[in-house]
XYZ file of C-alpha atoms in Angstrom:
540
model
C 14.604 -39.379 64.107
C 15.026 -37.021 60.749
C 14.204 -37.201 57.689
C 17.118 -37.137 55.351
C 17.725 -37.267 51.813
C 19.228 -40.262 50.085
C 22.062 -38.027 49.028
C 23.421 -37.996 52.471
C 22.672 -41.198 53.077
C 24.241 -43.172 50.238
C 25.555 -42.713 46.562
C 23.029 -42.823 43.858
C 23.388 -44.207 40.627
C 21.604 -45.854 37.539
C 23.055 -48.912 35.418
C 24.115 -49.535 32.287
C 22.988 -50.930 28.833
C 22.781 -54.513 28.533
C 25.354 -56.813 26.406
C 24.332 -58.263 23.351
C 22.739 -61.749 24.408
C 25.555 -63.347 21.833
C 27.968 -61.776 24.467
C 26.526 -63.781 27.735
C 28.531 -66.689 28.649
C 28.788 -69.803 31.254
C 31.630 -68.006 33.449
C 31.887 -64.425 34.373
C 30.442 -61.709 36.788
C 26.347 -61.551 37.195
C 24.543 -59.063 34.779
C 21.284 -58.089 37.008
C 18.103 -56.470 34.799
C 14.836 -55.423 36.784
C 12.904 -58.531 35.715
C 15.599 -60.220 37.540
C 14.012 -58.752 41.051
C 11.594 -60.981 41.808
C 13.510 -64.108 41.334
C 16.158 -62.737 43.680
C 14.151 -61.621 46.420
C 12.225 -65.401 45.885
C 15.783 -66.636 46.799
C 17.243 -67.265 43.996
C 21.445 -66.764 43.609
C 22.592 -63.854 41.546
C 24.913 -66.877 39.848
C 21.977 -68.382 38.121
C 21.606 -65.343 35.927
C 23.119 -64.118 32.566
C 26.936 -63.589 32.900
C 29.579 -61.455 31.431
C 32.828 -62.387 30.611
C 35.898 -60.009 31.464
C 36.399 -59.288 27.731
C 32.670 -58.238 27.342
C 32.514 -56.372 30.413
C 35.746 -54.218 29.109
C 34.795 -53.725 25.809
C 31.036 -52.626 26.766
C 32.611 -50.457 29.749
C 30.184 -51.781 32.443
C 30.990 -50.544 35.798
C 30.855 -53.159 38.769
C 29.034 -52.794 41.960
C 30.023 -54.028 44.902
C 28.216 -56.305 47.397
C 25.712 -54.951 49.627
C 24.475 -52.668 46.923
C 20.422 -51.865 46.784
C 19.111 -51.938 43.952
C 15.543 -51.386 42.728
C 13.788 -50.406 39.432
C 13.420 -46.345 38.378
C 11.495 -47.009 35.221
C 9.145 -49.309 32.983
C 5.815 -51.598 34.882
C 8.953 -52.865 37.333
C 9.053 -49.649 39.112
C 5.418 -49.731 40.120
C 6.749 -53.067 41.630
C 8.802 -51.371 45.168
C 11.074 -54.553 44.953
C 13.868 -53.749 46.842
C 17.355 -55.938 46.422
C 20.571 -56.147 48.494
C 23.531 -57.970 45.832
C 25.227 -60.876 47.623
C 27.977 -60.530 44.876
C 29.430 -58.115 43.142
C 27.057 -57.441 39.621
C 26.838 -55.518 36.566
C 23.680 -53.962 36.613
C 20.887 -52.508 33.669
C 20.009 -49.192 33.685
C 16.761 -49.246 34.483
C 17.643 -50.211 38.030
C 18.950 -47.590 40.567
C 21.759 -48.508 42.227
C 22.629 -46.945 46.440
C 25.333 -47.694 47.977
C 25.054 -46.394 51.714
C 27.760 -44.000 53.252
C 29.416 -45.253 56.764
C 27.121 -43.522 58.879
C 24.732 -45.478 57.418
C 23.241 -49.159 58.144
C 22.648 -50.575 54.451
C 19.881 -52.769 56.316
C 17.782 -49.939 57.850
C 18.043 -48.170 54.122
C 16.868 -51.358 52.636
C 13.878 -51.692 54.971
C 13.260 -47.868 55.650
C 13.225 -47.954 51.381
C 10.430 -50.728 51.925
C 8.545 -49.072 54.162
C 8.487 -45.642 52.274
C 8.590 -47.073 48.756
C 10.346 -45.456 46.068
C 7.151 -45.518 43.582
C 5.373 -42.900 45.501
C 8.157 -40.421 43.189
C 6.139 -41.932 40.134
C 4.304 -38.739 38.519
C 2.481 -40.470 35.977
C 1.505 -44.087 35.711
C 1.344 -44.338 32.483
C 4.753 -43.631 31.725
C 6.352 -44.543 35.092
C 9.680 -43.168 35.676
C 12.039 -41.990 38.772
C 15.214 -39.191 37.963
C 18.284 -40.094 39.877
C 17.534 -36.646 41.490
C 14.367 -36.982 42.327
C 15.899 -40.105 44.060
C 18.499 -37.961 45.585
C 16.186 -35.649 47.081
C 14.048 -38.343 48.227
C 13.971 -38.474 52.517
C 13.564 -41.021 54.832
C 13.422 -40.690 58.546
C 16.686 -41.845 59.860
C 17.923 -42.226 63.739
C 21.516 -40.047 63.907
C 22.489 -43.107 66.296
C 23.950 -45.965 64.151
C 23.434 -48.415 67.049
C 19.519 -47.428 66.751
C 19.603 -48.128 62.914
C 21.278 -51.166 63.833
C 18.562 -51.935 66.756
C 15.645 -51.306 64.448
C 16.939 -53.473 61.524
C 17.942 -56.314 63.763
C 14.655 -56.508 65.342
C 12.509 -56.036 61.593
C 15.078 -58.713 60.246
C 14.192 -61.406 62.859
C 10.597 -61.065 61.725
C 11.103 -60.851 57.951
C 12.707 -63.831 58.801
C 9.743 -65.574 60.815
C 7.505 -64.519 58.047
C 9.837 -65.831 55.244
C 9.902 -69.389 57.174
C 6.347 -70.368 57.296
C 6.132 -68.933 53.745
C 8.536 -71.555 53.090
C 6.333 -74.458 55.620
C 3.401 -73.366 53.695
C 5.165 -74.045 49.867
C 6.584 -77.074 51.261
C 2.812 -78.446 52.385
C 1.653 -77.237 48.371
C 4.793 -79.156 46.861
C 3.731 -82.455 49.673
C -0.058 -82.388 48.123
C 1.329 -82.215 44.569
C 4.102 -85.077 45.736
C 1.064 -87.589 47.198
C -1.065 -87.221 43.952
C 1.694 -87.996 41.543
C 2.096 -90.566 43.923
C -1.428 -92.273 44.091
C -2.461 -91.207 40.503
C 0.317 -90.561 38.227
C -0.127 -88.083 35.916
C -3.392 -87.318 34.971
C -2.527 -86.611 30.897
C -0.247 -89.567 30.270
C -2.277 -91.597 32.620
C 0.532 -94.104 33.313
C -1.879 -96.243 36.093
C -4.401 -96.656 33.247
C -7.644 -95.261 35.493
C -10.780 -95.337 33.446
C -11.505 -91.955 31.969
C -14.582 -90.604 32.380
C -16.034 -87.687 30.053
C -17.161 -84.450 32.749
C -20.714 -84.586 31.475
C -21.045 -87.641 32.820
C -19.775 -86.352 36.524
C -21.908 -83.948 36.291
C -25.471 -83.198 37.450
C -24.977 -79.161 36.641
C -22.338 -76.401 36.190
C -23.659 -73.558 37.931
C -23.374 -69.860 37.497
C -24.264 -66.764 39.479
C -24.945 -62.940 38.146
C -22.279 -60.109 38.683
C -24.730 -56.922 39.206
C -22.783 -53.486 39.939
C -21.505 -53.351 43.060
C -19.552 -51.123 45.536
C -16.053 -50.721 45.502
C -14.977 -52.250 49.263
C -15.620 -55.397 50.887
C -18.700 -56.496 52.132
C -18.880 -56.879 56.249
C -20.030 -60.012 57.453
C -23.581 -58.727 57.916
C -24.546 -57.512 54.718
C -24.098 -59.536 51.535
C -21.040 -59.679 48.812
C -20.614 -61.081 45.569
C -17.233 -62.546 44.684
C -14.051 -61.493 42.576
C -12.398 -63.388 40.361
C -9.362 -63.058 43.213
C -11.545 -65.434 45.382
C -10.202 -68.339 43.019
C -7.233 -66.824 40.610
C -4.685 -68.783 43.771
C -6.423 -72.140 43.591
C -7.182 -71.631 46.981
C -10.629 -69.875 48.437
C -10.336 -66.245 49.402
C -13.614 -64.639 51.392
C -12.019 -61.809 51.782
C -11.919 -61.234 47.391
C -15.597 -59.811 47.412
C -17.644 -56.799 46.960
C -20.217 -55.132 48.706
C -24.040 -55.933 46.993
C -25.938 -52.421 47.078
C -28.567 -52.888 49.882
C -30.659 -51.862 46.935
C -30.338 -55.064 44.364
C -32.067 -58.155 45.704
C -29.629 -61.160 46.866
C -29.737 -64.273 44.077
C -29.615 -66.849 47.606
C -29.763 -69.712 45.499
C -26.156 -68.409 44.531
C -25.172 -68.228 47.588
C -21.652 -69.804 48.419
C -21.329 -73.188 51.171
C -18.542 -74.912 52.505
C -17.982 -78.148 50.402
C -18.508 -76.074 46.944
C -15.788 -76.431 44.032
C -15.409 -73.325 42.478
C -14.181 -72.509 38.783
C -13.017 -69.105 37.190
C -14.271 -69.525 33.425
C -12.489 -66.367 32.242
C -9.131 -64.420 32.949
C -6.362 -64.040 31.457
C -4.160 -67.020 29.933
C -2.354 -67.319 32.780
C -5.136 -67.326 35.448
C -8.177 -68.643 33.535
C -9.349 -72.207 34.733
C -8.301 -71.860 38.518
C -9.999 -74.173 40.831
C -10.469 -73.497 44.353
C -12.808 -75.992 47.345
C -14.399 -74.522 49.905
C -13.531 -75.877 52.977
C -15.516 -73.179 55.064
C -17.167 -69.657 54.785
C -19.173 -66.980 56.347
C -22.455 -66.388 55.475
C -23.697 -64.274 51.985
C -21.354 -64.313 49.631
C -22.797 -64.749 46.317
C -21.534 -66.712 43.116
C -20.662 -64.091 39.999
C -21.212 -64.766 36.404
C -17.181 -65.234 35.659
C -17.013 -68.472 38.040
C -18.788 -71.804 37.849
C -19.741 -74.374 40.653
C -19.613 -77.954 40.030
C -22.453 -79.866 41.263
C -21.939 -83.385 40.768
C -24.317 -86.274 40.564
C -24.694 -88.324 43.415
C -23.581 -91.923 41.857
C -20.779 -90.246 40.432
C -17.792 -91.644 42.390
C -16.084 -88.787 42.600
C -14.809 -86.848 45.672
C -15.077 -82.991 45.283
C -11.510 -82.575 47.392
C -9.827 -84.783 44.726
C -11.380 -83.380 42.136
C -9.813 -80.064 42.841
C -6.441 -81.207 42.829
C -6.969 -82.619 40.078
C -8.502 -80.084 37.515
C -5.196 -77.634 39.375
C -2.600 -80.294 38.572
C -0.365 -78.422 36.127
C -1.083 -80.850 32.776
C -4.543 -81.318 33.763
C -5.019 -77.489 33.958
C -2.894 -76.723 30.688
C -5.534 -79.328 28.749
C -8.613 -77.334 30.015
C -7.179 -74.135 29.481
C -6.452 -74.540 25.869
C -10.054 -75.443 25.581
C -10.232 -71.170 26.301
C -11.561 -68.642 23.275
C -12.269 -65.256 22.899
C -12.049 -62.495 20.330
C -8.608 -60.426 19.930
C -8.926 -58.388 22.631
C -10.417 -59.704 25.133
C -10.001 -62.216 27.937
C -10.215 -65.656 27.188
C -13.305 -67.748 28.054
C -13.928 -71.631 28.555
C -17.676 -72.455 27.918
C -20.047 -74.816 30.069
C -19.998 -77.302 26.376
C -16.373 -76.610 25.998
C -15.750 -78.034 29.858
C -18.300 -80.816 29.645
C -16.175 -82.269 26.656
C -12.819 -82.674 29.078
C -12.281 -86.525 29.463
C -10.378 -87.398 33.126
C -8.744 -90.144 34.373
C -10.903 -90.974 37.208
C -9.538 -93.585 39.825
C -11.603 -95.635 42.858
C -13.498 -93.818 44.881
C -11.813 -95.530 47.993
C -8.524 -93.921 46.798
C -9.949 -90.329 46.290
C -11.274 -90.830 49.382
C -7.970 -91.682 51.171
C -6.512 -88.846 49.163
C -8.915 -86.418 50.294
C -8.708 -87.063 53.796
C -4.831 -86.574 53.572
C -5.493 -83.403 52.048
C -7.677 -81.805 54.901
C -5.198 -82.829 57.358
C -2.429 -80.888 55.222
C -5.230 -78.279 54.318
C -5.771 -77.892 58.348
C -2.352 -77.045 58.925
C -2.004 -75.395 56.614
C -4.287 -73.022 58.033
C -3.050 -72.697 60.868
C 0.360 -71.955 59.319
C -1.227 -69.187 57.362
C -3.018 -67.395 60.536
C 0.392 -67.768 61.984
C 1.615 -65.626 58.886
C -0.966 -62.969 58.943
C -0.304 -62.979 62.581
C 3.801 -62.124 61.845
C 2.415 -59.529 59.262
C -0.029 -57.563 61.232
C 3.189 -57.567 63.380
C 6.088 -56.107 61.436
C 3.276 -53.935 60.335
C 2.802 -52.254 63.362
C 6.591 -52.514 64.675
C 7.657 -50.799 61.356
C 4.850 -48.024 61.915
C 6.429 -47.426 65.210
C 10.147 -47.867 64.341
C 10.370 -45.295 61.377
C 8.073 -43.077 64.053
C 10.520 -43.027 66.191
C 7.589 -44.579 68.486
C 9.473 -47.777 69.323
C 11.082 -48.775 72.831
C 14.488 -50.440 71.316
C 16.463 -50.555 74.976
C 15.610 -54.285 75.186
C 16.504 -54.983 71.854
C 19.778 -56.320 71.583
C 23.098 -54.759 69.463
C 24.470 -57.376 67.485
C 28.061 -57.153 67.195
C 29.055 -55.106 64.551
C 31.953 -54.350 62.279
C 32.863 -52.468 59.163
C 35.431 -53.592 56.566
C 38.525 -51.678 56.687
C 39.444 -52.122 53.239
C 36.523 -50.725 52.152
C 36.065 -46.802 51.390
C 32.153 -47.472 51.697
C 31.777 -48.771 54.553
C 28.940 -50.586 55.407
C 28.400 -52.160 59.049
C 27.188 -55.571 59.756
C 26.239 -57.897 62.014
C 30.051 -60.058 62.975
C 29.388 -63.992 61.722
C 28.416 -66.170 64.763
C 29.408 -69.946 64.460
C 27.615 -71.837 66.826
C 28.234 -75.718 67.191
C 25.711 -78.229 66.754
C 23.358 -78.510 69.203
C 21.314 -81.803 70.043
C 18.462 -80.643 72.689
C 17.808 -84.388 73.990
C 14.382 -86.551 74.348
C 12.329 -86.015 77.733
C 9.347 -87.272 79.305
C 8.789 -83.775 80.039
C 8.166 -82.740 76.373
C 4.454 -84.064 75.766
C 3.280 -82.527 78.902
C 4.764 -79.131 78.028
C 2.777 -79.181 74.797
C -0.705 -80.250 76.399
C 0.195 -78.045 79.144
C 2.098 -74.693 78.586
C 2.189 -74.360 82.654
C 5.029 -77.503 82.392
C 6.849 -75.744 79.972
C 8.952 -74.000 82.251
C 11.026 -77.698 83.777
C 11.754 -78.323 79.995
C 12.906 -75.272 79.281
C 15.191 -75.779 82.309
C 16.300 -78.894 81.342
C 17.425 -78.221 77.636
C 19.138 -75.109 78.639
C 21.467 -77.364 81.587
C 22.421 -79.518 78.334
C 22.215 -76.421 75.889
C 25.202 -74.726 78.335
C 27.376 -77.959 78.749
C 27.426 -78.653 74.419
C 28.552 -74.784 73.859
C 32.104 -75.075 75.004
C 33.947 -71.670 74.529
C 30.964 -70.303 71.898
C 28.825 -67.581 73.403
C 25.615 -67.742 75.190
C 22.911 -67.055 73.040
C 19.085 -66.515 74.566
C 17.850 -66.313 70.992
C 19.690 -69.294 69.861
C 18.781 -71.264 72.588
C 15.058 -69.872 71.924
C 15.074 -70.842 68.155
C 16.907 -74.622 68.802
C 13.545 -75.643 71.314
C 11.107 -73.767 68.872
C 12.775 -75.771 66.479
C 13.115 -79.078 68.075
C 9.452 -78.420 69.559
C 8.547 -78.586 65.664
C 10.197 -81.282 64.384
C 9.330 -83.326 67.334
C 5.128 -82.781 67.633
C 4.788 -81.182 63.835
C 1.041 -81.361 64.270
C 1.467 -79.043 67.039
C 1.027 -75.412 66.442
C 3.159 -74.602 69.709
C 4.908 -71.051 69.435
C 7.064 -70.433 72.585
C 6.455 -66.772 73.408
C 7.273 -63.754 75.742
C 6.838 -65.466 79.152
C 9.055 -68.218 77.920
C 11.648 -65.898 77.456
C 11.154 -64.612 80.789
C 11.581 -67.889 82.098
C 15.237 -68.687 80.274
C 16.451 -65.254 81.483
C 15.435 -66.173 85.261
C 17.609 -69.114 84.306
C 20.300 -67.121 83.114
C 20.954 -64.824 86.404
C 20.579 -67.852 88.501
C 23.467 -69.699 86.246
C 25.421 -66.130 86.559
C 24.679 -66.641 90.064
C 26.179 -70.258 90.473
C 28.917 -70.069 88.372
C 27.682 -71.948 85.612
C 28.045 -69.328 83.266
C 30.770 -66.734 83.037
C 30.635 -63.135 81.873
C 34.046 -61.949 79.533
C 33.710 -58.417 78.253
C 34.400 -57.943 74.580
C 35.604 -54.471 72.712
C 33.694 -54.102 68.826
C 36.117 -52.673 66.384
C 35.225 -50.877 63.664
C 37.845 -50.290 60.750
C 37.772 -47.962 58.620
C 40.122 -47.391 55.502
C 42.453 -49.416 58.317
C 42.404 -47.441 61.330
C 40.784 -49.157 64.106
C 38.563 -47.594 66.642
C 37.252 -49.181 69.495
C 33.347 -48.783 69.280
C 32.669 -49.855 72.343
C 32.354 -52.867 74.929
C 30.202 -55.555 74.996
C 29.293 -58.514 77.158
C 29.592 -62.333 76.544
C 27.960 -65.195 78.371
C 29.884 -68.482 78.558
C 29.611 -71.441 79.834
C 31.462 -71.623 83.333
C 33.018 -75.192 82.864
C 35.666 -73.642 80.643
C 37.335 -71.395 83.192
């Protein structure tokens, strides 16, 4: 491992000046600006963006960049940002972006996640005014294995867990978008009131809306011993954050009558326009953490009818939250506020108690796994965390990690290598009676395994042998089959699919062919080296 400049590791260059917005049109070739990042790493398809017509693009000279370009910002708020972009399509691209386009002995991957790792914004010499040279870019050095396969190891093996963490990202939005999905269901919408509930002024609700004190405090978080006061963070999500605190001096006297429980509804009474009137329950908390000034707790009366849980979603349904947050004032300058009068005011379409109930109790269940998702998440963080530390350290053990299959385009004078396409057919791993005793019992996990990879191997027919593809069709079907079930198949699982795997070797039922990897390069082929395939031994 090295550290290299950029320069020797892939071309540098900056955009161009953006057409005219008269000059867009509905056909043509992508125009990408920096604003654009964020949508794009979110998912979203470069096609869904402004486009410029061949005529424009001529005329305004834009230059074209091809795919597999990385792209990030070099100037203005968005290069403070570290987004860092791979184009799926060629683009025309805005100057503030830098534009690299890595050299062959380069894997664009391992740039685009050695760039994440060591951020370009640390170049930034003033924050004020933040700005990166293409030079300063040039000169910029990552550490860099001289081995292409071990670029290629270390990006393959970061890639499979950006890709675990971008999957329950996606389970946990698809829970949020469920929640919103029932209560349009049950209720309607709360505004237009379509069901015709009775609507209820919040005064009446409500027996008090409380509100803590914000004395100075330190500038960390406060351990679980000592006591904290929160931030405006613990609510701006709409979803309760311990964590968003700081640390009461030891000095200043606890207010324990503002002290936060599990069952509270919290509200943020000032913050921007954006954030202001965020509403977060409590479902559970540690000990001493203290209410501040800038958020309110709703404490309602006890013949009320109302059910805190659905009162949250509620008051954080999207019309429902524009309504109170236009009730929000404040002089030029300053961050808007909503006052306790202001709030008591709000009329709400209040339905039966027995269907808030119902609601609610839908909602912990979602709410439950929901957090179980999420410790799965932090879990997949804390560990591309570490594996990154040790990869770009030069730290990391990669002889178990496998080499994709590679190739490079011979057309192309930049090449870039890649992992080869694999098609796999559908595979259908079949009901057992040996699923449910698997999941209650991981020590009967191992005859399941067993018997999905027998009918795994016999619906391949001449496509390769994949551990991890077996490995992510159970974790899969595991999932879809016992959702409720936070059931992760893990390292001794493996172990068991590979003793199945020598003993199939071993038996004949699956085959070894050996395989050369070409790489072409402005169209002279060179054979890389061998590799080994595993296929099924009933097509011999």
């Amino acid at each position: 491992m090295r550290q290299i400049p950029i320069s020797l590791l892939a071309g540098v260059t900056a955009g161009q000046g953006a057409p005219k917005s008269s000059e867009f049109s509905d056909t043509g070739i992508p125009f990408i600006r920096a604003g654009s990042l964020v949508e794009l790493i979110a998912g979203k398809s470069e096609l869904d963006f402004e486009l410029v017509p061949a005529e424009v693009a001529k005329k305004r000279k834009l230059k074209l960049y091809p795919k597999g370009s990385i792209l990030f910002a070099k100037s203005g708020m968005s290069a403070t940002k570290d987004r860092i972009y791979v184009l799926q399509n060629p683009a025309y691209v805005v100057s503030h972006l830098a534009i690299l386009t890595p050299k062959e002995n380069v894997h664009r991957d391992y740039l685009r996640l050695a760039l994440k790792k060591f951020p370009p914004s640390r170049l930034i010499k003033d924050s004020a005014y933040p700005a990166i040279s293409l030079s300063e870019i040039q000169r910029y050095e990552i550490p860099v294995p001289e081995d292409i396969n071990e670029q290629i190891r270390i990006a393959n093996l970061l890639g499979k867990v950006e890709g675990l963490i971008a999957q329950r990202k996606k389970h946990l939005h698809q829970l949020d978008d469920l929640l919103k999905s029932v209560f349009l269901e049950m209720f309607g919408d709360p505004v237009r009131n379509e069901k015709g509930w009775d609507k209820r002024q919040f005064s009446d609700l409500l027996d008090d809306i409380e509100s803590g004190k914000s004395p100075k405090c330190e500038a960390r978080e406060a351990n679980v011993e000592e006591w904290g006061v929160l931030k405006l963070g613990a609510v701006t999500r709409c979803r309760f954050d311990e964590h968003e605190n700081k640390a009461l001096p030891q000095t200043v006297a606890p207010a324990v009558r503002n002290e936060i429980k599990a069952g509270d509804l919290l509200f943020s009474r000032k913050n921007t326009h954006d954030l202001v009137a965020a509403c977060a329950y409590v479902f559970k908390t540690r000990p001493k953490l203290l209410m501040p000034d800038l958020i309110f707790r709703f404490a309602f009366k006890r013949d009320a009818d109302v059910n805190p849980i659905f009162m949250w979603k509620l008051l954080t349904n999207d019309s429902q939250r524009k309504v109170i947050q236009s009730l929000a004032s404040g002089a030029a300058g300053s961050m808007p506020n909503i006052s306790k009068a202001n709030l008591r005011s709000v009329f709400l379409a209040i339905p039966p108690i027995r269907l808030q109930n119902q609601f609610a109790t839908i909602v912990e269940k979602v709410e439950a796994l929901k957090s179980r998702y999420q410790q799965n998440l932090s879990d997949l963080e804390g560990l591309y965390g570490a594996l990154s530390q040790q990869a770009f350290k030069g730290e990391l053990d990669l002889s178990r990690v496998a080499l994709p299959a590679a190739y490079i385009e011979g057309a192309s004078p930049m090449a870039t290598v890649a992992p080869t396409p694999i098609t796999t057919p559908v595979i259908h791993l079949p009901e057992t009676d040996l699923l449910l005793p698997a999941l209650e019992n991981r020590a009967q996990l191992p005859p399941l395994l067993r018997f999905w990879l027998d009918s795994y191997r016999t619906q391949l027919g001449s496509t390769v042998f994949s551990i991890e593809g077996f490995v992510a069709a159970a974790q899969s079907r595991l999932t879809e089959r016992h959702p409720d079930n936070d059931f992760e198949l893990c390292a001794d699982d493996y172990d068991v699919v590979k003793a199945w795997v020598f003993e199939a070797l071993e038996s004949g039922h699956l085959r070894q062919e050996r395989n050369q990897v070409y790489c072409a390069i402005e169209t002279k082929e060179t054979v890389l080296g061998n590799s080994i395939e595993l296929k099924s031994g009933e097509q011999i």
